[in-house]
XYZ file of C-alpha atoms in Angstrom:
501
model
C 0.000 0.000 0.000
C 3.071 2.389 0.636
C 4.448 1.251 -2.636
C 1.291 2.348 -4.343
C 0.777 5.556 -2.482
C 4.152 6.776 -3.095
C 3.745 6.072 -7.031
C 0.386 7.663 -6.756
C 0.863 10.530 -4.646
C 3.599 12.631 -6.429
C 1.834 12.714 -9.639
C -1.221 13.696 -7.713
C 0.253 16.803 -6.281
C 2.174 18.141 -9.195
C -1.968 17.895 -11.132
C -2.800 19.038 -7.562
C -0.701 22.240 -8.136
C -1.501 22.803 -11.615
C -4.595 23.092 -10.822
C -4.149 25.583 -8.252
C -2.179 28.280 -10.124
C -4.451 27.788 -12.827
C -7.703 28.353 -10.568
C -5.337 31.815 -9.192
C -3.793 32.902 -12.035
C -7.005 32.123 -14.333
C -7.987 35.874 -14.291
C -4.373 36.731 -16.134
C -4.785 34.272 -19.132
C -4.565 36.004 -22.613
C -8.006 34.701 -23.568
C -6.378 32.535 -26.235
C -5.178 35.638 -28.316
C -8.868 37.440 -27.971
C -7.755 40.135 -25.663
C -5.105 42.558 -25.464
C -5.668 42.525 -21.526
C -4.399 39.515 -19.560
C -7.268 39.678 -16.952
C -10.350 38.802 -17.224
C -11.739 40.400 -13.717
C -10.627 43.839 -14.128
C -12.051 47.751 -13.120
C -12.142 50.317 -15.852
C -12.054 53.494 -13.858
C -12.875 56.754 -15.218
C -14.635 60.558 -13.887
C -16.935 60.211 -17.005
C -18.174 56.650 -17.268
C -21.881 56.699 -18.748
C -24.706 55.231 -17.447
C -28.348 54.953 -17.997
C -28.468 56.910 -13.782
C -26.422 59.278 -16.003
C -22.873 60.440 -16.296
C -20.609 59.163 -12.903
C -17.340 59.334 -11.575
C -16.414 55.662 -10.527
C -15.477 52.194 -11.825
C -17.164 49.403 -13.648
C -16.249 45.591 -12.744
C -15.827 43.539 -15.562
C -15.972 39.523 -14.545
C -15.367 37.199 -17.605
C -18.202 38.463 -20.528
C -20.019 41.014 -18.329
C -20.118 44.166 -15.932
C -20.977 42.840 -12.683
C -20.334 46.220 -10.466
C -20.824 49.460 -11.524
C -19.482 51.714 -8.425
C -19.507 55.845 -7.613
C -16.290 57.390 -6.775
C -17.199 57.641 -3.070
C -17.213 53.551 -3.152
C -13.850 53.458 -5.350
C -12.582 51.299 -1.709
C -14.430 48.269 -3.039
C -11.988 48.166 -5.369
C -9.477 46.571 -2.877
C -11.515 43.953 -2.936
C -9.607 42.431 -6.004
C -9.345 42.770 -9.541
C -7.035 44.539 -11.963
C -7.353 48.131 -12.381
C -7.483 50.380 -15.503
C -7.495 54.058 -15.094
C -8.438 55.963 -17.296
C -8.679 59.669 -15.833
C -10.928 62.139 -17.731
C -11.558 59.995 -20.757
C -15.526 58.546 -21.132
C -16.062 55.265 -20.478
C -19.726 53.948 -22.302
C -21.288 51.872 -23.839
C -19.917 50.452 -27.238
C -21.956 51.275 -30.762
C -24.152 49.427 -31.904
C -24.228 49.723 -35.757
C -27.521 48.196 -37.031
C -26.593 49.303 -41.174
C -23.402 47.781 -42.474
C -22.748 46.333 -45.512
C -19.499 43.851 -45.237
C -19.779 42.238 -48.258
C -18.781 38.985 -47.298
C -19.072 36.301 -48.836
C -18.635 37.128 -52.406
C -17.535 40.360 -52.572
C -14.856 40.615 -49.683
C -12.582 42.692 -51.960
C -15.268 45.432 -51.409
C -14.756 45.012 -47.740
C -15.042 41.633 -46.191
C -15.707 40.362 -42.691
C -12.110 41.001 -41.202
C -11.296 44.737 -41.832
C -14.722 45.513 -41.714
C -14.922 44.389 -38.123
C -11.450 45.751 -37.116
C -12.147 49.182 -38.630
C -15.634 48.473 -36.197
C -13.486 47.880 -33.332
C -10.808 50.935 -34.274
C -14.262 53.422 -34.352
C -15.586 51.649 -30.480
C -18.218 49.515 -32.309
C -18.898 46.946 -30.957
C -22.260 45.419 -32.449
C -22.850 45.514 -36.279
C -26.012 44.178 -37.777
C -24.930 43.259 -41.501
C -26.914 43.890 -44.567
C -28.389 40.826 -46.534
C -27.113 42.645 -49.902
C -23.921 43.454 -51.674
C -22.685 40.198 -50.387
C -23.300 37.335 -53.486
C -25.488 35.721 -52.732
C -27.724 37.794 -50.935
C -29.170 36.470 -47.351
C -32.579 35.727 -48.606
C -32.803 32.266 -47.479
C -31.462 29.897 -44.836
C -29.274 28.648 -46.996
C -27.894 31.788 -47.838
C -27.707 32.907 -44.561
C -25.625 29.402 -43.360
C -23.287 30.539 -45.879
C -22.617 34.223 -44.472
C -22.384 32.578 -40.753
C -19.596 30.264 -42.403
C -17.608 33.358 -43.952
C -18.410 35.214 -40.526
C -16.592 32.354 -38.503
C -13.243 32.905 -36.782
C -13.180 36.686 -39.440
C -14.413 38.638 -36.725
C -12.905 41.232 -34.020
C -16.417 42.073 -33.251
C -19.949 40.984 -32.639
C -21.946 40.673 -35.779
C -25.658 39.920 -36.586
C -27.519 39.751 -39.463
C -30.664 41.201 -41.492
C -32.305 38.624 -43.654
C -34.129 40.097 -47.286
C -37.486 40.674 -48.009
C -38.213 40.456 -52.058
C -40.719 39.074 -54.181
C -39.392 35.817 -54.577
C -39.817 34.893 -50.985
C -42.482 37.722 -49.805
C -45.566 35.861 -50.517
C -43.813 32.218 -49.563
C -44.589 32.369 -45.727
C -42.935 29.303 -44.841
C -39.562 30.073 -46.633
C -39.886 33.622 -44.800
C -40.320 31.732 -41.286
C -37.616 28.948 -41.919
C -35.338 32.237 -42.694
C -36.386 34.390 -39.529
C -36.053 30.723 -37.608
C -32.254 30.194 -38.767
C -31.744 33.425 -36.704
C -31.979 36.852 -38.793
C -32.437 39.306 -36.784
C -35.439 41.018 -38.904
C -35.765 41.552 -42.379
C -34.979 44.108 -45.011
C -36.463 45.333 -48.628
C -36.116 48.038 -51.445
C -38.748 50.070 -52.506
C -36.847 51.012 -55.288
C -33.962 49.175 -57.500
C -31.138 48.248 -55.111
C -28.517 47.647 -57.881
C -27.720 44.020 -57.022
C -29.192 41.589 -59.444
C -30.274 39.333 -56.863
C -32.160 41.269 -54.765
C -34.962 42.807 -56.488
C -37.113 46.085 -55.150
C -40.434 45.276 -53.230
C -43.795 46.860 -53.459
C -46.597 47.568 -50.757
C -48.045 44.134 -51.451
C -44.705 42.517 -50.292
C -44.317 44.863 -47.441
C -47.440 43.823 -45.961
C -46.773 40.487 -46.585
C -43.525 40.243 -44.924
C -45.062 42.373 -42.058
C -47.892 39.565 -41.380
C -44.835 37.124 -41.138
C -42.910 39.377 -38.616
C -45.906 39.631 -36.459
C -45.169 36.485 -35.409
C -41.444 36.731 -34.399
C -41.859 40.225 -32.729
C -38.523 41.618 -35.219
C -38.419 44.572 -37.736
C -38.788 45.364 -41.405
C -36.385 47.630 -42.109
C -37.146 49.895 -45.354
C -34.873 51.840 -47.889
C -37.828 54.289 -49.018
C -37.677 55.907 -52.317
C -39.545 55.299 -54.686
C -38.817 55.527 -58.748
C -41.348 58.750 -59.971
C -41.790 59.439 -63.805
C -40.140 62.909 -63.170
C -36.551 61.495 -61.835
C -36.098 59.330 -64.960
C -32.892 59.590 -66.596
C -33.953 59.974 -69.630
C -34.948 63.885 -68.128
C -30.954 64.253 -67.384
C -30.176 64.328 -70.621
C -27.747 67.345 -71.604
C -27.738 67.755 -67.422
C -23.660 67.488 -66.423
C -22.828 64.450 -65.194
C -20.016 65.673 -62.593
C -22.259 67.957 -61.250
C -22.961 66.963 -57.849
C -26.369 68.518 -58.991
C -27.387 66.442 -61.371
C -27.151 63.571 -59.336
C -29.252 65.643 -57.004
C -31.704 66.283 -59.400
C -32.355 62.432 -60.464
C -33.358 61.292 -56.719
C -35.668 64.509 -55.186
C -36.731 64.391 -51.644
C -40.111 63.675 -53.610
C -39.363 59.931 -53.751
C -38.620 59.533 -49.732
C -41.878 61.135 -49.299
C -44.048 59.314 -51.787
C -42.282 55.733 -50.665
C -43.027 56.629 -46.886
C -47.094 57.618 -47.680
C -47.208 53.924 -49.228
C -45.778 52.165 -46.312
C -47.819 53.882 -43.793
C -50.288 52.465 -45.102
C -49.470 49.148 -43.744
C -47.439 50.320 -40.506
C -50.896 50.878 -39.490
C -51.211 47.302 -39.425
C -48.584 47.003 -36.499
C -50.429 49.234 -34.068
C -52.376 47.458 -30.754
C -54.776 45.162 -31.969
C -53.904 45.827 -35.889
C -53.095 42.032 -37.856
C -49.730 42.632 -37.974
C -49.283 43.556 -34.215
C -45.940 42.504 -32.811
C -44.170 43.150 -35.978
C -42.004 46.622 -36.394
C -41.627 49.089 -39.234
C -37.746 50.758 -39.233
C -36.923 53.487 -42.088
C -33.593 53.229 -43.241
C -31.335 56.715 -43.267
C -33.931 59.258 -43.891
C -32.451 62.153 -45.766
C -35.670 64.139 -46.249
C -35.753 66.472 -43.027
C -39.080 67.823 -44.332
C -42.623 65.992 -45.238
C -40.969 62.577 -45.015
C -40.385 63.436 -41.587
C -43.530 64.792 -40.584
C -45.781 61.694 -41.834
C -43.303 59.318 -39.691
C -43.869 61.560 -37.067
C -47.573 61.334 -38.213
C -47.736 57.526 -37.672
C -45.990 57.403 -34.347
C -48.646 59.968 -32.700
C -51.337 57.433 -34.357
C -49.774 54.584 -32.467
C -47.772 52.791 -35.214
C -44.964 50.478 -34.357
C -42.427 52.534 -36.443
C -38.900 54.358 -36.032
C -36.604 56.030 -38.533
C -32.798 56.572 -38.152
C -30.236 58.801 -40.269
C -26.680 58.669 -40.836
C -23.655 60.827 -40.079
C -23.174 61.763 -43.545
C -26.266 63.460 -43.760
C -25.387 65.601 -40.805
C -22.009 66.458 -41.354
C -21.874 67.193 -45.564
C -24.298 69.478 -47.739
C -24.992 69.337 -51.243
C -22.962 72.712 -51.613
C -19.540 71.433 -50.218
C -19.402 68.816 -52.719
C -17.120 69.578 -55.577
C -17.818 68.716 -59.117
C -16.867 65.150 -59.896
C -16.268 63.706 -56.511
C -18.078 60.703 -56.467
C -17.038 59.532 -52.826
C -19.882 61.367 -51.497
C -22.748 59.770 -53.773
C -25.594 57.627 -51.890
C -29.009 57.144 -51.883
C -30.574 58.939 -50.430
C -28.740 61.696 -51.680
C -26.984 64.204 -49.320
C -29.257 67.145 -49.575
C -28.817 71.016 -48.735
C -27.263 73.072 -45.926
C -31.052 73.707 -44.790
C -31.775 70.302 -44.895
C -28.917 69.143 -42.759
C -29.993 71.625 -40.191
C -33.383 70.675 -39.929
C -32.020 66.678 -39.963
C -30.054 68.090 -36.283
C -32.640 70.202 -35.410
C -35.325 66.686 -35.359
C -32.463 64.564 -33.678
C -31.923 66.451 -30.983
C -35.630 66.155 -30.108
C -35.958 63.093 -30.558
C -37.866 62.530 -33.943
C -35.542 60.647 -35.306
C -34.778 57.616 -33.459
C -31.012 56.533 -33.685
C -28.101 56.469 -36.166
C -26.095 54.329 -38.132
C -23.338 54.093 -40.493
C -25.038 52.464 -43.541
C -20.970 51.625 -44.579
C -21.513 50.911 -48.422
C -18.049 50.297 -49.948
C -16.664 49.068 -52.875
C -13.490 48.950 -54.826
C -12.442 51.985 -55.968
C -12.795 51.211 -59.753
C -16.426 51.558 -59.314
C -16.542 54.573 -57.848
C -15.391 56.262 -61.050
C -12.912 58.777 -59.022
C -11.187 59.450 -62.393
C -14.067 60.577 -64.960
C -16.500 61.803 -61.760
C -19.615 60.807 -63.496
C -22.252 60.821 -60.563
C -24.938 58.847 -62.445
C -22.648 55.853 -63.121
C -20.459 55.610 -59.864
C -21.334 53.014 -57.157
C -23.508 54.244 -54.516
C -22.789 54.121 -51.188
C -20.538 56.022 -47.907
C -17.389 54.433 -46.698
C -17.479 55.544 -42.974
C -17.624 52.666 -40.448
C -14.366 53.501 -38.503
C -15.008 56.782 -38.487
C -18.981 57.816 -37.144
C -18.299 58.226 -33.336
C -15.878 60.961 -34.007
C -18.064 62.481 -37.290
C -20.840 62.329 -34.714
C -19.284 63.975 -31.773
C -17.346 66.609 -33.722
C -20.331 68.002 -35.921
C -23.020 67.630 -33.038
C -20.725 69.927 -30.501
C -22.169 73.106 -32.509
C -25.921 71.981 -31.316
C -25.231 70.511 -27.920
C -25.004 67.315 -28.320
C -24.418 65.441 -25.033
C -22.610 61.904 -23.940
C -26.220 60.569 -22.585
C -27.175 61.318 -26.365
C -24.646 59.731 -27.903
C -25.414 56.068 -25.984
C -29.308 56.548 -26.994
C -28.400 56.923 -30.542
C -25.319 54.663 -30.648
C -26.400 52.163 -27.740
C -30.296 51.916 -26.355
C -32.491 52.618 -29.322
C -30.150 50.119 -31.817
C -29.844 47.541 -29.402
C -33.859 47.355 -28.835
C -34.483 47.555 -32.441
C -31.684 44.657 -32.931
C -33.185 42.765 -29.881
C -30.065 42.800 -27.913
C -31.283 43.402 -24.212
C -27.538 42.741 -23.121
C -26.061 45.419 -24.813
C -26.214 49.261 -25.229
C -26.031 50.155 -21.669
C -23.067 49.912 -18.736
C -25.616 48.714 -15.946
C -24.468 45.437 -14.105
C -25.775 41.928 -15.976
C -24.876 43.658 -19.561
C -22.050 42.251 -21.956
C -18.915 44.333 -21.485
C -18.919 46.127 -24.746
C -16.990 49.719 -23.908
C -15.750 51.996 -25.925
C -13.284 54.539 -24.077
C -12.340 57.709 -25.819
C -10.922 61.383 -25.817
C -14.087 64.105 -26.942
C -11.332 66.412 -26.647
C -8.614 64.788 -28.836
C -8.234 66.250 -32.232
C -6.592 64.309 -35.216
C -6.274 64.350 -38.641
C -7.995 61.364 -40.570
C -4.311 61.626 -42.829
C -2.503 58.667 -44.165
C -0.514 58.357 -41.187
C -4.129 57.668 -39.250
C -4.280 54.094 -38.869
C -7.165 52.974 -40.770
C -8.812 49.273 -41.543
C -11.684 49.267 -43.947
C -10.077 48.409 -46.987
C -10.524 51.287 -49.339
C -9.866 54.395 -47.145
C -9.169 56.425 -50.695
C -12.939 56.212 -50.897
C -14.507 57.816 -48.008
C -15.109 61.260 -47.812
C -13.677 62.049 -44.567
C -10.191 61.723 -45.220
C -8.343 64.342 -44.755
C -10.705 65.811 -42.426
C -10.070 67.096 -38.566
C -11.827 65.556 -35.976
C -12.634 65.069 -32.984
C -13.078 62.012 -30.619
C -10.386 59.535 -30.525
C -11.069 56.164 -29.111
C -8.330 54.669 -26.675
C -10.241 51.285 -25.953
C -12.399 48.758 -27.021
C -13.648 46.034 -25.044
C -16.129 42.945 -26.504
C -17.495 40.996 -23.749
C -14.913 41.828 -21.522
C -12.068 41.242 -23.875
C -10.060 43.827 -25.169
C -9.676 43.854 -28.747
C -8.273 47.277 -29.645
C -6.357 49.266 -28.239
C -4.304 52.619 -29.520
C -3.727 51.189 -33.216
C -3.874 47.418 -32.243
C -5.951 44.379 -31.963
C -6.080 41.351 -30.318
C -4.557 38.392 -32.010
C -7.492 36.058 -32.735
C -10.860 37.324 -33.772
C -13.120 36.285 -31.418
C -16.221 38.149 -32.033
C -19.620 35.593 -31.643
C -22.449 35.811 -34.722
C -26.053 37.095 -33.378
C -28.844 34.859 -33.646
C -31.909 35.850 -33.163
């Protein structure tokens, strides 16, 4: 029995001891290359850390994926109670941004962007959500088939979370069991054209479909979201001809605010559907980056005072550019909606600050440069779309100083009203039992978006805010408690996790 123990025994205390300074050293592993941080209990301690109380001086505890203590500065002593601390002085410290409108264009067309840099330049920017489009990818997500195949390309490609919008078109509109099986493989809603998107594969939608889809919703309790414009027999381009081409104008000319404001008067026409008791109740109506501060505006507004289930969001394009800053031939700033007028843009502040439009997001729509036809500057050929992902906390921050915008603003329409409309209850808000997704960052740093910036979507010749000063740099980014970016760098492995509804 001796002979046995003392074969036994030593083997038993060296596994013994592993196991011990892995149980006490556990909180210092390197997350297997998903963190830049080496703890995984850890206080982030700032004097501005947002929170839905409002805007404290104190710490947040971060234990494994979420925020388990969120402390005042006259309790900063409970911080001897263990745990690594980062301080982070005057910087903010809240929640990370929650990008509902990206296009990543992966698979199929990951030389537009792709699921890696799309997601770092998300991280770089302190995004830490991004709900992808189901278009601009090949094939579009307008199946379950097609959306197994955008998980797959999504797998071990990305530094942060990502979730994904299924399509709404009329090959699948009227087919409610196809629409179901879709919405049942885990989109997180659906979205449709009511005009030509300019991918083959996924064809515009009329009322008929809208309602359709919206009957299927009902059941699910997720959104339709809507790009509304509609084509009218005056914006034909066959009424361009002799107009310039490189005039910014022109372009201007083809999509009037006319077309937002015709396509919203059809779909509230069914959005009435989703109100209390209506046959579509449970499902949600969600208008894609309004441009049209004016009547488009005022029937949404319209709808929500008549107890519709609808919201609208714009984009940071639309609030920092006007049609009469852009220069002849520079097709970087073409989108659709166009960006309208100086009086426009002021009007588009004047309803977010109130709170008639709901939230923001990016709507990132990149592509290779060839296609945006930076050499000739012909606005009615070149690709469509912003290339901005990296960059809309600072664009948002620097432009809304001049009205007031404050940090408690910034979360509600980077963080709260996203995350609801997503269906992400664990996000968009540093209150203890949330994921801890943080974005920390400088409102007071200035930098040039130069060549020396370090920048990750693909095609940074393409955006139109190179070369511009801002304000707003981000320090930190934490997903679920790992750090993956920080100061020019991210973690090692990509170890953001794919949404499912």
């Amino acid at each position: 029995m001796e002979v046995l123990q003392r074969k036994i025994l030593p083997p038993l205390t060296l596994l013994s001891s592993f196991l011990l300074y892995y149980y006490l050293n556990g909180s210092r592993t390197s997350h297997n290359g998903c963190s830049l941080l080496q703890h995984s209990h850890y206080w982030i301690k700032s004097k501005r850390i947002v929170t839905p109380e409002g805007i404290i001086a104190g710490a947040v505890e971060v234990k494994g994926q979420k925020i388990t203590s969120v402390l005042k500065e006259k309790d900063w002593h409970e911080i001897s109670k263990g745990g690594h601390v980062l301080e982070y002085g005057e910087a903010v410290v809240m929640p990370g941004l929650i990008d509902v409108h990206a296009h990543l264009d992966d698979p199929g067309r990951s030389d537009w962007e792709g699921f890696p840099s799309g997601t770092k330049a998300a991280a770089a920017g302190g995004i830490t959500t991004l709900v992808d489009m189901p278009l601009n990818s090949f094939p579009s997500t307008v199946s379950e088939e097609t959306l197994k195949l955008k998980i797959k390309a999504a797998e071990k490609n990305i530094y942060v979370d990502v979730g994904f919008w299924g399509g709404l078109v009329p090959g699948n509109a009227f087919n409610s069991s196809y629409l179901e099986a879709l919405l049942q493989a885990g989109v997180l809603g659906l979205k449709s054209f009511m005009c030509p998107s300019g991918i083959n594969d996924f064809p515009m939608t009329d009322i008929s479909h809208i309602k359709a889809g919206l009957s299927v919703l009902a059941k699910f309790g997720r959104p339709l979201l809507v790009h509304a414009e509609v084509q009218l027999d005056s914006t034909k381009e066959s009424d361009l001809d002799g107009d310039d081409p490189q005039s910014y104008y022109t372009y201007l000319k083809s999509r009037p605010p006319l077309m937002e404001e015709e396509a919203i008067r059809q779909l509230l026409t069914v959005s009435k559907d989703t109100s209390p008791g209506g046959p579509s109740e449970g499902a949600h109506l969600h208008v894609v980056h309004l441009s049209d501060a004016s009547s488009s505006l005022e029937l949404i507004e319209e709808a929500k005072r008549n107890g519709h289930s609808i919201t609208v969001e714009t984009c940071p394009h639309y609030l920092a550019f006007s049609a009469e800053e852009i220069s002849e031939g520079d097709t970087r700033f073409k989108c659709a909606p166009p960006i309208r007028d100086a009086a426009n843009k002021e009007k588009l502040w004047e309803a977010l600050m109130i709170g008639k439009i709901d939230m923001l997001s990016s709507d990132h729509s990149p592509t290779v440069p060839e296609l945006k036809l930076l050499g000739d500057g012909n606005f009615l050929s070149a690709w469509g779309g912003i290339s901005s992902l990296q960059f809309v906390l600072p664009v948002t921050w620097s432009h809304g100083r001049k009205y007031g915008v404050t940090l408690e603003q910034m979360v509600r329409w980077w963080g709260e009203k996203p995350a609801k409309l997503a269906g992400q209850q664990l996000k968009g808000a540093i209150a203890i039992g949330s994921y801890a997704d943080i974005v920390v960052w400088d409102p007071d740093k200035e930098f040039y978006l130069d060549d020396n910036y370090p920048t990750f979507i693909k095609h940074p010749s393409i955006s139109p805010y190179l070369g511009k000063r801002l304000a707003g740099k981000v320090f930190a980014t934490f997903l679920r408690g790992n750090l993956v970016y920080k100061e020019g760098k991210h973690a090692r492995a990509a170890c953001g996790v794919t949404i499912l509804a």
